Amino acid sequence: MPQGTPEQMEAMTKRWMDWIAGIAAQGKLADRGNRLADTGRVVKGSNVVTNGPFTEIKESIGGYSAVKADSYDEAVELAKGCPILNVGGNVEVREISLL
Amino acid sequence: MEQQELIPHLFRTEFRKITAVLCKLFGIAHIEVAEDIAGETFLSALETWPYRGIPENPTAWLYSVAKNKAKNLINRSHIFAEKIVKEVQTATPLSEEIVIDLSEKNITDSQLQMLFAICHPSISAEAQIGLALRILCGFGIDEIANALLTNKETISKRLLRAKEKLRQEKVQIEFPGPAEINNRIEPVLTTLYLLFNEGYYSESNDTVLREELCLEAMRLTHLLIENELTDQPKVNALLSLMCFQSSRFAARKNENGDTILYHDQDESLWNHELIEKGVYFLNCSAKGNEISKYHLEASIAWWHTIKEDTKEKWESILQLFNHLLQTEYSPIAALNRTYALSKANGKEAAIMEAEKLKLVDNHFYFTLLGELYTDIDNNKAKLNYEKAFSLAKTITDKQTIQKKLNSLK
């Protein structure tokens, strides 16, 4: 979760809104998704519960969005606009396999 | 008011009321009987008034003639009596005689219930608009054809098919229950929104008729607001949107009927009373948990009541469009959003986004690209405007694009 001054956070929100709406403007947004809070619990086998969803991987997943794309290449193109990339974050692109 | 003006005037205001009340009484299957009685009532006025003079209370005269005609029909026609009177009487078992209630309350309720019946999902949006214009706004078939830019035969067929469908589906003329109202009001709002747009963006040259379409859409939306069952935040938002849009009516055309684009309009011609009403209904809409597309569009329309270009204005409009697109995709919203993006983030950023939209059969798309490339790459601007010109279907659109082409250096 990037931290900063209120102005920086606002600028970040704007960039994020502009980016996600750019995908929506192409008719390719399936679900805007949500931000994930930076608190959480990890549940392991034999009912061991620890704090924090990222105790071992040292990375947090900040949020998710679902897009409509015909290929990984197309989805990757859409992901390239994500403003998290400007502040050292990554975007992981995964296909959803329907159950 | 002179007689030759009075009857058409009363026709416009009273035909729909008589039709709605009778239709409510007889049931949707007999919508034509209701229309016929209302029509014959006005025929009687046309025949009688020139000789006997205008009655003291013309509206009361019309209502009493309509009631008599309805009663005569019920008494005369056995088939009609057997088929309908049974239904009517079972609906109102205590009354021996059928009551034809033309009180203000019943008129309004009947019109609202008809609005819900007409906006039934079983018939197409264009048929809903046609029926609303005929039954709820009292438009003649030729006026509807003119307003919707088609011919009388098409409209007649469309209305016949729609009425048949409503019969088959046995659509009831009633208020939806509290549980369903939220679902049922959506298609009603869509129809009113389309009805308004039909007037606002129509290519019909008849300015008076087009304004009337908008006013009718506003009147019906207002009816919804006056009823506590349907006085929902999103209905207020829709009316607010309509007020803001129609405030620019007088400024949108010059004396030759040519379109004047927003940027070139004389603000002193904007209707400030309507803008104030729009603000009032926008405030009324700020309740509840739902931000409907009407809320977003009304907020965008509010920003457009401020002519001056400021960073705040365009940034707000951009974010509203961002929100709107995530709620519901539409190509027009995508194009408008890209224009707002050019104003808020600059033309270069907007060009990159616009090139991704690929709405290649839409002339507005190429007009937008032409606009964005102007002063950045005038050659590309010209190519895009030319493409837009070849795709544009109406003379007005072609003229607007030609002006843009001419102003390119």
CSV table of N, CA and C in Angstrom, one decimal, chain A:
chain,number,residue,atom,x,y,z
A,1,MET,N,0.9,-1.2,0.0
A,1,MET,CA,0.0,0.0,0.0
A,1,MET,C,0.9,1.3,0.0
A,2,PRO,N,0.9,2.0,-1.1
A,2,PRO,CA,1.8,3.2,-1.1
A,2,PRO,C,1.3,4.2,-0.1
A,3,GLN,N,2.3,4.8,0.6
A,3,GLN,CA,1.9,5.8,1.6
A,3,GLN,C,2.4,7.2,1.0
A,4,GLY,N,1.8,8.2,1.4
A,4,GLY,CA,2.3,9.5,1.0
A,4,GLY,C,1.4,10.6,1.6
A,5,THR,N,1.7,11.8,1.1
A,5,THR,CA,0.9,13.0,1.6
A,5,THR,C,-0.5,12.8,1.0
A,6,PRO,N,-1.5,13.6,1.7
A,6,PRO,CA,-2.8,13.5,1.1
A,6,PRO,C,-2.9,13.9,-0.4
A,7,GLU,N,-2.0,14.9,-0.8
A,7,GLU,CA,-2.0,15.3,-2.2
A,7,GLU,C,-1.5,14.2,-3.1
A,8,GLN,N,-0.5,13.5,-2.6
A,8,GLN,CA,0.1,12.3,-3.4
A,8,GLN,C,-1.0,11.2,-3.5
A,9,MET,N,-1.7,11.0,-2.4
A,9,MET,CA,-2.7,9.9,-2.4
A,9,MET,C,-3.8,10.3,-3.4
A,10,GLU,N,-4.2,11.6,-3.4
A,10,GLU,CA,-5.2,12.0,-4.2
A,10,GLU,C,-4.8,11.9,-5.7
A,11,ALA,N,-3.6,12.2,-6.0
A,11,ALA,CA,-3.0,12.1,-7.3
A,11,ALA,C,-3.0,10.7,-7.8
A,12,MET,N,-2.7,9.8,-6.8
A,12,MET,CA,-2.7,8.4,-7.1
A,12,MET,C,-4.1,7.8,-7.4
A,13,THR,N,-5.0,8.3,-6.6
A,13,THR,CA,-6.4,7.9,-6.8
A,13,THR,C,-6.9,8.3,-8.2
A,14,LYS,N,-6.5,9.6,-8.6
A,14,LYS,CA,-6.9,10.1,-9.9
A,14,LYS,C,-6.3,9.2,-11.0
A,15,ARG,N,-5.0,8.9,-10.8
A,15,ARG,CA,-4.4,8.1,-11.9
A,15,ARG,C,-5.0,6.7,-12.0
A,16,TRP,N,-5.4,6.2,-10.8
A,16,TRP,CA,-6.0,4.9,-10.8
A,16,TRP,C,-7.4,5.0,-11.5
A,17,MET,N,-8.2,6.0,-11.1
A,17,MET,CA,-9.5,6.2,-11.7
A,17,MET,C,-9.4,6.4,-13.2
A,18,ASP,N,-8.5,7.2,-13.7
A,18,ASP,CA,-8.3,7.5,-15.1
A,18,ASP,C,-7.9,6.2,-15.8
A,19,TRP,N,-7.1,5.4,-15.2
A,19,TRP,CA,-6.7,4.1,-15.8
A,19,TRP,C,-7.8,3.1,-15.9
A,20,ILE,N,-8.5,2.9,-14.8
A,20,ILE,CA,-9.6,1.9,-14.8
A,20,ILE,C,-10.7,2.3,-15.7
A,21,ALA,N,-11.0,3.6,-15.8
A,21,ALA,CA,-12.1,4.1,-16.6
A,21,ALA,C,-11.7,4.0,-18.1
A,22,GLY,N,-10.3,4.1,-18.3
A,22,GLY,CA,-9.8,3.9,-19.7
A,22,GLY,C,-10.1,2.5,-20.2
A,23,ILE,N,-10.0,1.6,-19.3
A,23,ILE,CA,-10.4,0.2,-19.7
A,23,ILE,C,-11.9,0.1,-19.9
A,24,ALA,N,-12.6,0.7,-19.0
A,24,ALA,CA,-14.1,0.7,-19.1
A,24,ALA,C,-14.5,1.3,-20.4
A,25,ALA,N,-13.8,2.4,-20.8
A,25,ALA,CA,-14.2,3.1,-22.0
A,25,ALA,C,-14.0,2.2,-23.3
A,26,GLN,N,-13.1,1.2,-23.2
A,26,GLN,CA,-12.9,0.3,-24.3
A,26,GLN,C,-13.9,-0.8,-24.2
A,27,GLY,N,-14.8,-0.8,-23.2
A,27,GLY,CA,-15.8,-1.8,-23.0
A,27,GLY,C,-15.2,-3.1,-22.5
A,28,LYS,N,-14.0,-3.0,-21.9
A,28,LYS,CA,-13.3,-4.2,-21.5
A,28,LYS,C,-13.2,-4.5,-20.0
A,29,LEU,N,-14.0,-3.7,-19.2
A,29,LEU,CA,-13.9,-3.9,-17.8
A,29,LEU,C,-15.0,-4.8,-17.4
A,30,ALA,N,-14.6,-5.9,-16.7
A,30,ALA,CA,-15.7,-6.9,-16.2
A,30,ALA,C,-16.1,-6.5,-14.8
A,31,ASP,N,-15.2,-6.2,-14.0
A,31,ASP,CA,-15.5,-5.9,-12.6
A,31,ASP,C,-14.4,-5.0,-12.1
A,32,ARG,N,-14.8,-3.8,-11.6
A,32,ARG,CA,-13.8,-2.9,-11.1
A,32,ARG,C,-13.0,-3.5,-10.0
A,33,GLY,N,-13.5,-4.4,-9.3
A,33,GLY,CA,-12.8,-5.0,-8.2
A,33,GLY,C,-12.8,-4.2,-7.0
A,34,ASN,N,-11.9,-4.5,-6.1
A,34,ASN,CA,-11.8,-3.7,-4.8
A,34,ASN,C,-10.3,-3.6,-4.4
A,35,ARG,N,-10.2,-2.7,-3.5
A,35,ARG,CA,-8.9,-2.6,-2.8
A,35,ARG,C,-8.9,-3.6,-1.7
A,36,LEU,N,-7.7,-4.2,-1.3
A,36,LEU,CA,-7.7,-5.1,-0.2
A,36,LEU,C,-7.0,-4.4,0.9
A,37,ALA,N,-7.6,-4.5,2.1
A,37,ALA,CA,-7.0,-3.8,3.3
A,37,ALA,C,-5.7,-4.4,3.6
A,38,ASP,N,-4.8,-3.6,4.3
A,38,ASP,CA,-3.5,-4.2,4.6
A,38,ASP,C,-3.4,-4.9,5.9
A,39,THR,N,-4.6,-5.2,6.4
A,39,THR,CA,-4.6,-6.1,7.6
A,39,THR,C,-5.2,-7.4,7.1
A,40,GLY,N,-5.1,-8.5,8.0
A,40,GLY,CA,-5.7,-9.7,7.5
A,40,GLY,C,-5.2,-10.9,8.4
A,41,ARG,N,-5.6,-12.1,8.1
A,41,ARG,CA,-5.2,-13.2,8.8
A,41,ARG,C,-4.7,-14.3,7.8
A,42,VAL,N,-3.8,-15.1,8.3
A,42,VAL,CA,-3.4,-16.3,7.5
A,42,VAL,C,-3.8,-17.5,8.2
A,43,VAL,N,-4.6,-18.4,7.5
A,43,VAL,CA,-5.0,-19.6,8.2
A,43,VAL,C,-4.2,-20.8,7.6
A,44,LYS,N,-3.5,-21.5,8.4
A,44,LYS,CA,-2.7,-22.6,8.0
A,44,LYS,C,-3.3,-23.9,8.4
A,45,GLY,N,-2.7,-25.0,8.0
A,45,GLY,CA,-3.2,-26.3,8.4
A,45,GLY,C,-3.2,-26.4,10.0
A,46,SER,N,-3.9,-27.3,10.5
A,46,SER,CA,-4.0,-27.6,11.9
A,46,SER,C,-4.4,-26.3,12.7
A,47,ASN,N,-5.2,-25.5,12.0
A,47,ASN,CA,-5.8,-24.3,12.6
A,47,ASN,C,-4.9,-23.3,13.2
A,48,VAL,N,-3.7,-23.1,12.6
A,48,VAL,CA,-2.8,-22.1,13.0
A,48,VAL,C,-3.2,-20.8,12.3
A,49,VAL,N,-3.5,-19.8,13.1
A,49,VAL,CA,-3.9,-18.5,12.5
A,49,VAL,C,-2.8,-17.5,12.9
A,50,THR,N,-2.3,-16.8,11.9
A,50,THR,CA,-1.3,-15.7,12.2
A,50,THR,C,-1.8,-14.4,11.6
A,51,ASN,N,-1.3,-13.3,12.1
A,51,ASN,CA,-1.7,-12.0,11.6
A,51,ASN,C,-1.1,-11.7,10.3
A,52,GLY,N,-1.7,-10.9,9.5
A,52,GLY,CA,-1.1,-10.4,8.3
A,52,GLY,C,-1.3,-11.4,7.2
A,53,PRO,N,-1.7,-11.0,6.0
A,53,PRO,CA,-1.9,-11.9,4.9
A,53,PRO,C,-0.5,-12.2,4.2
A,54,PHE,N,0.5,-11.5,4.6
A,54,PHE,CA,1.7,-11.6,3.8
A,54,PHE,C,3.0,-11.8,4.6
A,55,THR,N,2.8,-12.5,5.7
A,55,THR,CA,3.9,-12.7,6.7
A,55,THR,C,5.1,-13.3,6.0
A,56,GLU,N,4.9,-14.2,5.1
A,56,GLU,CA,6.0,-14.9,4.6
A,56,GLU,C,6.5,-14.4,3.2
A,57,ILE,N,5.5,-14.0,2.4
A,57,ILE,CA,5.9,-13.5,1.0
A,57,ILE,C,6.4,-12.1,1.0
A,58,LYS,N,6.2,-11.4,2.1
A,58,LYS,CA,6.7,-10.0,2.2
A,58,LYS,C,6.2,-9.1,1.0
A,59,GLU,N,5.1,-9.5,0.4
A,59,GLU,CA,4.4,-8.6,-0.6
A,59,GLU,C,3.0,-8.6,-0.2
A,60,SER,N,2.4,-7.4,-0.5
A,60,SER,CA,0.9,-7.4,-0.2
A,60,SER,C,0.2,-7.3,-1.6
A,61,ILE,N,-0.9,-7.9,-1.6
A,61,ILE,CA,-1.8,-7.7,-2.8
A,61,ILE,C,-2.7,-6.5,-2.5
A,62,GLY,N,-2.5,-5.4,-3.2
A,62,GLY,CA,-3.3,-4.2,-2.9
A,62,GLY,C,-4.7,-4.2,-3.4
A,63,GLY,N,-5.0,-5.0,-4.4
A,63,GLY,CA,-6.3,-5.0,-4.9
A,63,GLY,C,-6.4,-5.8,-6.1
A,64,TYR,N,-7.6,-5.9,-6.7
A,64,TYR,CA,-7.8,-6.7,-7.9
A,64,TYR,C,-8.9,-6.1,-8.8
A,65,SER,N,-8.8,-6.3,-10.1
A,65,SER,CA,-9.8,-5.9,-11.0
A,65,SER,C,-9.9,-7.0,-12.1
A,66,ALA,N,-11.1,-7.1,-12.6
A,66,ALA,CA,-11.3,-8.1,-13.7
A,66,ALA,C,-11.6,-7.4,-15.0
A,67,VAL,N,-10.8,-7.8,-16.0
A,67,VAL,CA,-11.0,-7.2,-17.3
A,67,VAL,C,-11.4,-8.3,-18.3
A,68,LYS,N,-11.9,-7.9,-19.5
A,68,LYS,CA,-12.3,-8.8,-20.5
A,68,LYS,C,-11.2,-8.7,-21.6
A,69,ALA,N,-10.5,-9.7,-21.9
A,69,ALA,CA,-9.4,-9.7,-22.9
A,69,ALA,C,-9.4,-11.0,-23.7
A,70,ASP,N,-9.1,-10.9,-25.0
A,70,ASP,CA,-9.0,-12.2,-25.8
A,70,ASP,C,-7.8,-13.0,-25.6
A,71,SER,N,-6.7,-12.3,-25.0
A,71,SER,CA,-5.5,-13.0,-24.9
A,71,SER,C,-4.7,-12.4,-23.7
A,72,TYR,N,-3.7,-13.1,-23.3
A,72,TYR,CA,-2.8,-12.6,-22.2
A,72,TYR,C,-2.2,-11.3,-22.7
A,73,ASP,N,-1.8,-11.2,-24.0
A,73,ASP,CA,-1.1,-10.0,-24.6
A,73,ASP,C,-2.0,-8.8,-24.4
A,74,GLU,N,-3.3,-9.0,-24.7
A,74,GLU,CA,-4.2,-7.9,-24.6
A,74,GLU,C,-4.4,-7.5,-23.1
A,75,ALA,N,-4.5,-8.5,-22.3
A,75,ALA,CA,-4.7,-8.2,-20.8
A,75,ALA,C,-3.4,-7.5,-20.3
A,76,VAL,N,-2.3,-7.9,-20.8
A,76,VAL,CA,-1.0,-7.3,-20.4
A,76,VAL,C,-1.0,-5.8,-20.8
A,77,GLU,N,-1.4,-5.5,-22.0
A,77,GLU,CA,-1.5,-4.1,-22.5
A,77,GLU,C,-2.3,-3.3,-21.6
A,78,LEU,N,-3.5,-3.8,-21.2
A,78,LEU,CA,-4.4,-3.1,-20.3
A,78,LEU,C,-3.7,-2.8,-18.9
A,79,ALA,N,-3.0,-3.9,-18.5
A,79,ALA,CA,-2.3,-3.8,-17.1
A,79,ALA,C,-1.2,-2.8,-17.1
A,80,LYS,N,-0.6,-2.5,-18.3
A,80,LYS,CA,0.6,-1.6,-18.4
A,80,LYS,C,0.3,-0.2,-17.9
A,81,GLY,N,-1.0,0.1,-17.9
A,81,GLY,CA,-1.4,1.5,-17.5
A,81,GLY,C,-1.6,1.7,-16.0
A,82,CYS,N,-1.5,0.6,-15.3
A,82,CYS,CA,-1.8,0.6,-13.9
A,82,CYS,C,-0.8,1.5,-13.1
A,83,PRO,N,-1.2,2.5,-12.4
A,83,PRO,CA,-0.3,3.5,-11.8
A,83,PRO,C,0.6,2.9,-10.7
A,84,ILE,N,0.3,1.7,-10.2
A,84,ILE,CA,1.1,1.1,-9.2
A,84,ILE,C,2.5,0.9,-9.7
A,85,LEU,N,2.6,0.7,-11.1
A,85,LEU,CA,3.9,0.4,-11.7
A,85,LEU,C,4.8,1.6,-11.5
A,86,ASN,N,4.2,2.9,-11.4
A,86,ASN,CA,5.1,4.0,-11.2
A,86,ASN,C,5.7,4.2,-9.9
A,87,VAL,N,5.2,3.4,-8.9
A,87,VAL,CA,5.7,3.5,-7.5
A,87,VAL,C,6.3,2.2,-7.0
A,88,GLY,N,6.8,1.5,-8.0
A,88,GLY,CA,7.5,0.3,-7.6
A,88,GLY,C,6.7,-1.0,-7.4
A,89,GLY,N,5.4,-0.9,-7.7
A,89,GLY,CA,4.6,-2.1,-7.6
A,89,GLY,C,4.5,-3.0,-8.9
A,90,ASN,N,3.9,-4.1,-8.8
A,90,ASN,CA,3.8,-5.0,-9.9
A,90,ASN,C,2.3,-5.3,-10.2
A,91,VAL,N,2.0,-5.7,-11.4
A,91,VAL,CA,0.7,-6.2,-11.7
A,91,VAL,C,0.8,-7.7,-12.1
A,92,GLU,N,0.1,-8.6,-11.5
A,92,GLU,CA,0.1,-9.9,-11.9
A,92,GLU,C,-1.2,-10.2,-12.8
A,93,VAL,N,-1.0,-10.8,-14.0
A,93,VAL,CA,-2.1,-11.0,-14.8
A,93,VAL,C,-2.4,-12.5,-14.8
A,94,ARG,N,-3.6,-12.8,-14.4
A,94,ARG,CA,-4.0,-14.2,-14.4
A,94,ARG,C,-5.3,-14.5,-15.0
A,95,GLU,N,-5.4,-15.6,-15.7
A,95,GLU,CA,-6.7,-15.9,-16.3
A,95,GLU,C,-7.6,-16.6,-15.2
A,96,ILE,N,-8.9,-16.2,-15.3
A,96,ILE,CA,-9.8,-16.8,-14.3
A,96,ILE,C,-10.4,-18.1,-14.9
A,97,SER,N,-10.1,-19.2,-14.3
A,97,SER,CA,-10.7,-20.4,-14.8
A,97,SER,C,-12.0,-20.6,-14.1
A,98,LEU,N,-13.1,-20.7,-14.9
A,98,LEU,CA,-14.4,-20.8,-14.2
A,98,LEU,C,-14.6,-22.2,-13.7
A,99,LEU,N,-15.1,-22.3,-12.5
A,99,LEU,CA,-15.4,-23.6,-11.9
A,99,LEU,C,-16.6,-24.2,-12.5
